[in-house]
Short mmCIF file of C-alpha atoms in Angstrom, two decimals:
data_model
loop_
_atom_site.label_atom_id
_atom_site.label_comp_id
_atom_site.label_asym_id
_atom_site.label_seq_id
_atom_site.Cartn_x
_atom_site.Cartn_y
_atom_site.Cartn_z
CA MET C 1 267.88 142.75 80.11
CA ARG C 2 266.66 146.21 80.47
CA GLU C 3 268.67 148.03 83.26
CA GLN C 4 266.58 148.76 86.33
CA SER C 5 264.78 152.00 85.90
CA VAL C 6 266.11 153.45 89.21
CA THR C 7 269.65 153.60 87.68
CA ALA C 8 268.36 155.79 84.87
CA ALA C 9 266.47 157.95 87.34
CA LYS C 10 269.52 158.45 89.49
CA GLU C 11 271.83 159.37 86.62
CA ARG C 12 269.35 161.83 85.10
CA LEU C 13 268.67 163.47 88.44
CA LYS C 14 272.46 163.67 89.23
CA CYS C 15 273.02 165.53 85.87
CA MET C 16 270.02 167.86 86.28
CA ILE C 17 270.82 168.78 89.91
CA HIS C 18 274.58 169.23 89.19
CA TYR C 19 273.86 171.52 86.21
CA GLU C 20 271.27 173.67 88.02
CA ASN C 21 273.46 174.01 91.10
CA ASN C 22 276.43 175.14 89.02
CA ILE C 23 275.08 177.50 86.42
CA LEU C 24 275.68 181.17 87.15
CA ASP C 25 272.51 183.11 87.80
CA GLU C 26 271.78 186.27 85.65
CA GLU C 27 272.62 188.73 88.37
CA THR C 28 276.10 187.26 88.98
CA MET C 29 276.72 187.04 85.19
CA GLY C 30 275.79 190.66 84.83
CA TYR C 31 278.46 191.71 87.38
CA ILE C 32 281.08 189.47 85.72
CA ARG C 33 280.31 190.95 82.23
CA ARG C 34 280.46 194.43 83.67
CA ASP C 35 283.83 193.93 85.47
CA ILE C 36 285.46 192.23 82.54
CA GLY C 37 284.12 194.87 80.13
CA ASN C 38 285.73 197.56 82.27
CA VAL C 39 289.11 195.77 82.20
CA ILE C 40 288.99 195.31 78.37
CA THR C 41 287.97 198.96 77.69
CA LYS C 42 291.17 200.06 79.74
CA TYR C 43 293.46 198.46 77.08
CA VAL C 44 291.26 198.44 73.92
CA ASP C 45 289.44 201.32 72.40
CA VAL C 46 286.04 199.65 72.07
CA GLU C 47 282.55 200.41 73.48
CA PRO C 48 281.43 198.03 76.25
CA GLU C 49 278.29 197.11 74.25
CA ASN C 50 280.45 195.88 71.43
CA ILE C 51 282.01 193.25 73.70
CA GLU C 52 280.56 189.74 73.86
CA ILE C 53 281.55 187.77 76.95
CA LYS C 54 281.00 184.04 77.51
CA VAL C 55 281.95 182.18 80.68
CA ILE C 56 282.57 178.48 80.50
CA LEU C 57 283.18 176.53 83.69
CA LYS C 58 285.73 173.93 82.60
CA GLU C 59 284.78 171.29 85.38
CA TYR C 60 281.04 171.74 84.35
CA LYS C 61 281.94 171.27 80.63
CA LYS C 62 283.62 167.88 81.48
CA ARG C 63 280.59 166.80 83.52
CA GLU C 64 278.17 167.95 80.74
CA LEU C 65 279.88 165.59 78.22
CA GLN C 66 279.77 162.76 80.70
CA CYS C 67 275.97 163.32 81.20
CA LEU C 68 275.32 163.62 77.54
CA ASN C 69 277.13 160.40 76.78
CA SER C 70 275.48 158.35 79.49
CA THR C 71 271.84 159.24 78.70
CA ASN C 72 270.82 159.14 75.09
CA MET S 1 260.23 177.94 122.89
CA SER S 2 257.66 178.22 120.08
CA GLU S 3 258.52 176.93 116.60
CA VAL S 4 257.16 177.81 113.17
CA ILE S 5 257.57 174.83 110.86
CA THR S 6 256.69 175.19 107.20
CA PHE S 7 255.95 172.17 104.98
CA THR S 8 256.68 172.89 101.39
CA SER S 9 257.75 170.93 98.33
CA GLY S 10 257.92 172.70 95.02
CA LYS S 11 255.93 170.04 93.26
CA GLY S 12 252.20 169.75 93.98
CA GLY S 13 250.51 166.64 95.13
CA VAL S 14 253.37 165.11 97.06
CA GLY S 15 251.63 165.19 100.40
CA LYS S 16 252.34 168.63 102.14
CA THR S 17 248.77 168.98 103.33
CA THR S 18 248.40 165.44 104.43
CA THR S 19 251.72 165.70 106.31
CA THR S 20 250.88 168.99 107.94
CA ALA S 21 247.63 167.65 109.16
CA ASN S 22 248.94 164.40 110.51
CA VAL S 23 252.02 165.86 112.08
CA GLY S 24 249.75 168.54 113.67
CA VAL S 25 247.48 165.97 115.21
CA GLY S 26 250.49 163.82 116.32
CA LEU S 27 252.17 166.76 118.06
CA SER S 28 248.93 167.71 119.77
CA LEU S 29 248.58 164.23 121.07
CA LEU S 30 252.06 164.78 122.62
CA GLU S 31 250.52 167.51 124.74
CA LYS S 32 251.84 170.33 122.61
CA LYS S 33 249.74 173.31 121.70
CA VAL S 34 249.58 173.29 117.98
CA ILE S 35 248.04 175.51 115.34
CA LEU S 36 247.95 174.77 111.58
CA ILE S 37 247.92 177.52 109.01
CA ASP S 38 246.82 176.96 105.41
CA THR S 39 248.70 179.45 103.18
CA ASP S 40 247.44 178.05 99.90
CA ILE S 41 245.34 181.14 99.06
CA GLY S 42 243.03 180.25 96.34
CA LEU S 43 242.91 176.50 96.73
CA ARG S 44 242.30 175.84 100.40
CA ASN S 45 242.40 172.18 101.27
CA LEU S 46 243.85 171.82 104.85
CA ASP S 47 240.35 172.23 106.29
CA VAL S 48 238.93 169.78 103.71
CA VAL S 49 241.45 167.08 104.65
CA MET S 50 240.70 167.55 108.35
CA GLY S 51 236.96 167.56 108.03
CA LEU S 52 236.63 171.09 109.25
CA GLU S 53 235.11 172.64 106.04
CA ASN S 54 231.80 173.32 107.76
CA ARG S 55 233.35 175.23 110.60
CA ILE S 56 234.90 178.17 108.60
CA VAL S 57 233.69 181.62 109.51
CA TYR S 58 236.82 183.73 108.84
CA ASN S 59 240.13 182.68 107.08
CA LEU S 60 243.76 183.66 106.88
CA VAL S 61 243.14 186.44 104.28
CA ASP S 62 240.59 188.01 106.61
CA VAL S 63 243.19 188.03 109.39
CA LEU S 64 246.04 189.41 107.27
CA THR S 65 243.87 192.14 105.80
CA GLY S 66 242.59 193.21 109.16
CA LYS S 67 239.01 192.26 108.49
CA CYS S 68 238.87 190.17 111.67
CA ARG S 69 240.81 189.41 114.86
CA VAL S 70 243.05 186.32 114.91
CA LYS S 71 240.77 184.50 117.41
CA GLN S 72 237.81 184.84 115.14
CA ALA S 73 239.57 182.84 112.34
CA VAL S 74 240.85 180.08 114.63
CA ILE S 75 238.97 176.84 114.48
CA ARG S 76 239.50 174.61 117.48
CA ASP S 77 239.39 170.93 116.52
CA ARG S 78 236.93 169.29 118.90
CA ARG S 79 238.49 165.86 118.49
CA TYR S 80 241.93 167.08 119.58
CA PRO S 81 241.90 169.64 122.43
CA ASN S 82 245.42 170.96 121.77
CA LEU S 83 244.88 171.48 118.04
CA SER S 84 243.51 174.55 116.14
CA VAL S 85 243.50 175.53 112.49
CA ILE S 86 243.36 178.83 110.54
CA PRO S 87 241.97 177.93 107.13
CA SER S 88 242.78 179.67 103.88
CA ALA S 89 240.42 181.37 101.47
CA CYS S 90 239.05 180.24 98.15
CA VAL S 91 239.68 183.35 96.07
CA ARG S 92 240.78 183.88 92.50
CA GLU S 93 242.32 187.37 92.82
CA HIS S 94 245.56 188.10 94.65
CA PRO S 95 244.46 189.69 98.06
CA PRO S 96 246.62 192.60 99.26
CA ILE S 97 248.47 190.58 101.97
CA THR S 98 252.03 191.38 102.92
CA ILE S 99 254.99 189.47 104.35
CA GLU S 100 255.04 191.82 107.21
CA ALA S 101 251.40 191.05 108.15
CA MET S 102 252.27 187.30 108.07
CA GLN S 103 255.31 187.73 110.29
CA THR S 104 253.36 189.88 112.71
CA LEU S 105 250.70 187.10 112.87
CA MET S 106 253.29 184.43 113.43
CA GLU S 107 254.89 186.42 116.36
CA GLU S 108 251.41 186.80 117.90
CA LEU S 109 250.74 183.05 117.53
CA LYS S 110 253.97 182.14 119.13
CA GLU S 111 252.69 183.55 122.42
CA SER S 112 249.93 180.95 122.54
CA TYR S 113 251.24 177.85 120.71
CA ASP S 114 254.17 175.58 120.93
CA TYR S 115 254.14 174.55 117.31
CA ILE S 116 252.81 176.64 114.36
CA LEU S 117 252.71 174.40 111.29
CA VAL S 118 252.42 176.14 107.96
CA ASP S 119 251.01 174.37 104.93
CA SER S 120 252.71 175.95 101.87
CA PRO S 121 251.19 175.98 98.44
CA ALA S 122 252.96 174.30 95.57
CA GLY S 123 255.46 176.34 93.55
CA ILE S 124 258.22 178.81 94.39
CA ASP S 125 256.41 182.11 93.85
CA SER S 126 254.83 184.60 96.26
CA GLY S 127 252.82 181.84 97.95
CA PHE S 128 256.00 180.07 98.84
CA ASP S 129 257.52 183.33 100.08
CA LEU S 130 254.60 183.91 102.35
CA ALA S 131 254.74 180.41 103.76
CA VAL S 132 258.46 180.49 104.65
CA CYS S 133 258.75 184.17 105.75
CA ALA S 134 258.57 183.42 109.42
CA ALA S 135 259.76 179.77 109.47
CA ASP S 136 262.25 178.47 111.98
CA LYS S 137 262.33 175.15 110.30
CA VAL S 138 261.28 174.27 106.66
CA VAL S 139 260.47 170.63 105.93
CA VAL S 140 260.74 169.91 102.21
CA VAL S 141 258.33 167.07 101.26
CA THR S 142 259.18 164.90 98.29
CA THR S 143 258.28 161.57 96.91
CA PRO S 144 260.84 159.15 95.29
CA GLN S 145 259.80 160.24 91.84
CA VAL S 146 262.11 162.25 89.49
CA ALA S 147 259.96 165.35 89.08
CA ALA S 148 259.35 165.63 92.90
CA VAL S 149 263.10 165.18 93.62
CA HIS S 150 264.08 167.68 91.01
CA ASP S 151 261.62 170.27 92.23
CA ALA S 152 262.68 169.60 95.87
CA ASP S 153 266.23 170.45 94.86
CA CYS S 154 265.10 173.72 93.38
CA VAL S 155 263.27 174.60 96.59
CA LEU S 156 266.28 173.63 98.74
CA ARG S 157 268.63 175.86 96.60
CA LEU S 158 266.31 178.76 97.35
CA LEU S 159 266.17 178.04 101.01
CA ARG S 160 269.89 177.87 101.25
CA ARG S 161 269.99 181.58 100.54
CA LYS S 162 267.88 182.40 103.60
CA LYS S 163 269.46 182.81 106.96
CA ASP S 164 268.29 181.40 110.26
CA ILE S 165 266.20 178.62 108.63
CA SER S 166 267.03 174.95 109.27
CA THR S 167 265.85 172.75 106.34
CA TYR S 168 264.83 169.07 106.53
CA LEU S 169 263.77 166.50 104.02
CA LEU S 170 260.72 164.32 104.26
CA ILE S 171 260.25 161.37 101.87
CA ASN S 172 256.57 160.56 101.31
CA SER S 173 254.84 157.74 99.52
CA PHE S 174 257.71 155.31 99.91
CA ARG S 175 256.87 151.99 98.37
CA LYS S 176 258.90 149.09 99.56
CA GLN S 177 258.06 146.69 96.83
CA LEU S 178 259.00 149.02 93.96
CA VAL S 179 262.31 149.82 95.66
CA LYS S 180 263.10 146.15 96.12
CA GLU S 181 262.40 145.64 92.40
CA GLY S 182 264.82 148.41 91.48
CA ASN S 183 262.17 150.70 90.14
CA MET S 184 261.98 153.31 92.80
CA LEU S 185 264.76 155.50 94.29
CA GLN S 186 265.94 154.38 97.70
CA ILE S 187 266.11 156.55 100.72
CA SER S 188 269.90 156.85 100.52
CA ASP S 189 269.73 157.78 96.75
CA ILE S 190 267.42 160.72 97.60
CA CYS S 191 269.42 161.79 100.57
CA GLU S 192 272.61 161.76 98.47
CA LEU S 193 271.00 163.72 95.67
CA LEU S 194 269.51 166.36 97.83
CA ASN S 195 272.18 166.49 100.57
CA THR S 196 269.76 167.50 103.30
CA GLU S 197 269.07 166.24 106.79
CA LEU S 198 266.34 163.63 106.75
CA LEU S 199 263.38 164.18 109.10
CA GLY S 200 261.53 161.02 108.17
CA VAL S 201 260.07 158.64 105.71
CA VAL S 202 256.31 158.02 105.37
CA LEU S 203 255.29 154.72 103.66
CA GLU S 204 252.59 154.75 100.98
CA ASP S 205 249.27 153.96 102.59
CA GLU S 206 245.93 153.70 101.08
CA HIS S 207 244.32 154.13 104.48
CA ILE S 208 245.33 157.88 104.14
CA ILE S 209 242.74 158.19 101.35
CA ILE S 210 240.13 156.40 103.40
CA SER S 211 240.71 158.55 106.46
CA GLN S 212 240.68 161.76 104.44
CA ASN S 213 237.40 160.62 102.94
CA HIS S 214 236.06 160.90 106.43
CA GLY S 215 237.98 164.04 107.17
CA GLU S 216 240.08 162.31 109.76
CA SER S 217 243.83 161.93 110.49
CA MET S 218 245.84 158.76 110.53
CA MET S 219 246.79 158.99 114.22
CA GLY S 220 245.45 156.19 116.23
CA LYS S 221 244.18 154.33 113.17
CA LYS S 222 245.35 151.21 111.34
CA GLY S 223 247.80 151.84 108.54
CA THR S 224 251.51 151.70 107.85
CA SER S 225 251.92 155.50 107.74
CA GLN S 226 250.69 156.00 111.34
CA THR S 227 253.94 154.93 112.92
CA CYS S 228 255.88 156.96 110.40
CA TYR S 229 253.93 160.13 111.39
CA GLU S 230 254.34 159.27 115.09
CA ASN S 231 258.08 158.98 114.70
CA ILE S 232 258.28 162.27 112.76
CA CYS S 233 256.51 163.97 115.65
CA ARG S 234 258.81 162.42 118.21
CA ARG S 235 261.86 163.56 116.30
CA LEU S 236 260.49 167.12 116.07
CA VAL S 237 260.18 167.21 119.84
CA GLY S 238 263.77 166.16 120.19
CA GLU S 239 263.58 162.32 120.62
CA ALA S 240 266.34 160.43 118.74
CA VAL S 241 264.20 157.98 116.84
CA PRO S 242 266.17 156.09 114.11
CA ILE S 243 264.67 155.80 110.60
CA PRO S 244 264.07 152.08 110.05
CA ASP S 245 265.51 150.21 107.08
CA PHE S 246 262.16 149.37 105.48
CA LEU S 247 263.59 146.91 103.15
CA GLN S 248 264.52 144.46 105.88
CA GLU S 249 262.06 141.52 105.88
CA LYS S 250 261.84 141.05 109.58
CA HIS S 251 261.45 143.84 112.21
CA ARG S 252 265.20 143.87 113.02
CA PHE S 253 266.10 147.43 112.10
CA ARG S 254 269.51 148.32 110.88
CA GLY S 255 268.50 151.93 111.47
CA PHE S 256 270.39 155.18 111.44
CA PHE S 257 269.91 158.39 113.19
CA TRP S 258 268.25 161.26 111.38
CA ASN S 259 270.36 163.93 112.78
CA LYS S 260 273.60 162.76 111.28
CA PRO S 261 274.45 163.60 107.62
CA ALA S 262 272.95 160.86 105.53
CA LYS S 263 276.18 160.29 103.60
CA GLN S 264 278.01 159.20 106.74
CA THR S 265 275.49 156.89 108.30
CA ILE S 266 273.46 155.16 105.53
CA ASN S 267 275.90 152.19 105.42
CA SER S 268 276.79 152.04 109.12
#
């Protein structure tokens, strides 16, 4: 029997809302990249524009996998 | 103490204008001096819903650009002595109106009215900014549909960044039968997802369409939404009116109080 549609709605909304409330906005990401870039250039002789920085929130990553598995 | 209350939603068509109109009438019937402001510049509809479309001389844009005095744009509703409206304009271009001008207008109106209800346009751009710029309270209107709830969350996130604004949730177009069948989100689901204090719930009611066809409000008329609006008005003026558990068959309410966090009281 097809599950009640409200269950699907709740799960999808939970994922969407959690994701959007936890991603870093562009402005904050900009500050993080700048600060990390400054630290790296202290120890490594490299231009800041040659540094690529990715920030992964571990808790979010776990949740993202849960959401991807529950909705097809 | 005058209050500016803005009704917004993010998503269009969820019932902001209908809510603003009915709550406005309801508050005026509680002997409060009320003025409604339509900030949907370009697609004015508050006056349409209230049957005041033939009474417009000046509008909000005229006031904010200094083309007329505030009193010239105010329409007094002859049916409700405590109720007035400033309609919006039907313009395509962006008029040169500023947040400062809007804030000045709101301060001026606070001297004459107990409640200033602002009907916000849909979206989260400059129209939204204008509508919330002077708000003491913002009521985010949503329906139990996924897109509306998602958009409400986006709006709530923006509002959390603003200081000195209390935000509330209003669930519109609630359909008991669909909820019982498991095909519509329940009140508790929405409260949990959006984590915001609940102002009230309005039942889906086809009488709203009928009354708007006549340019009338629901207050004092037959219809399931009438009591909902009445309760919302009473809560706004400070009465502790519990939100009924609409899914109960009989009128024995296992209600909960709106001013406690939803998470704690839903199952009490």
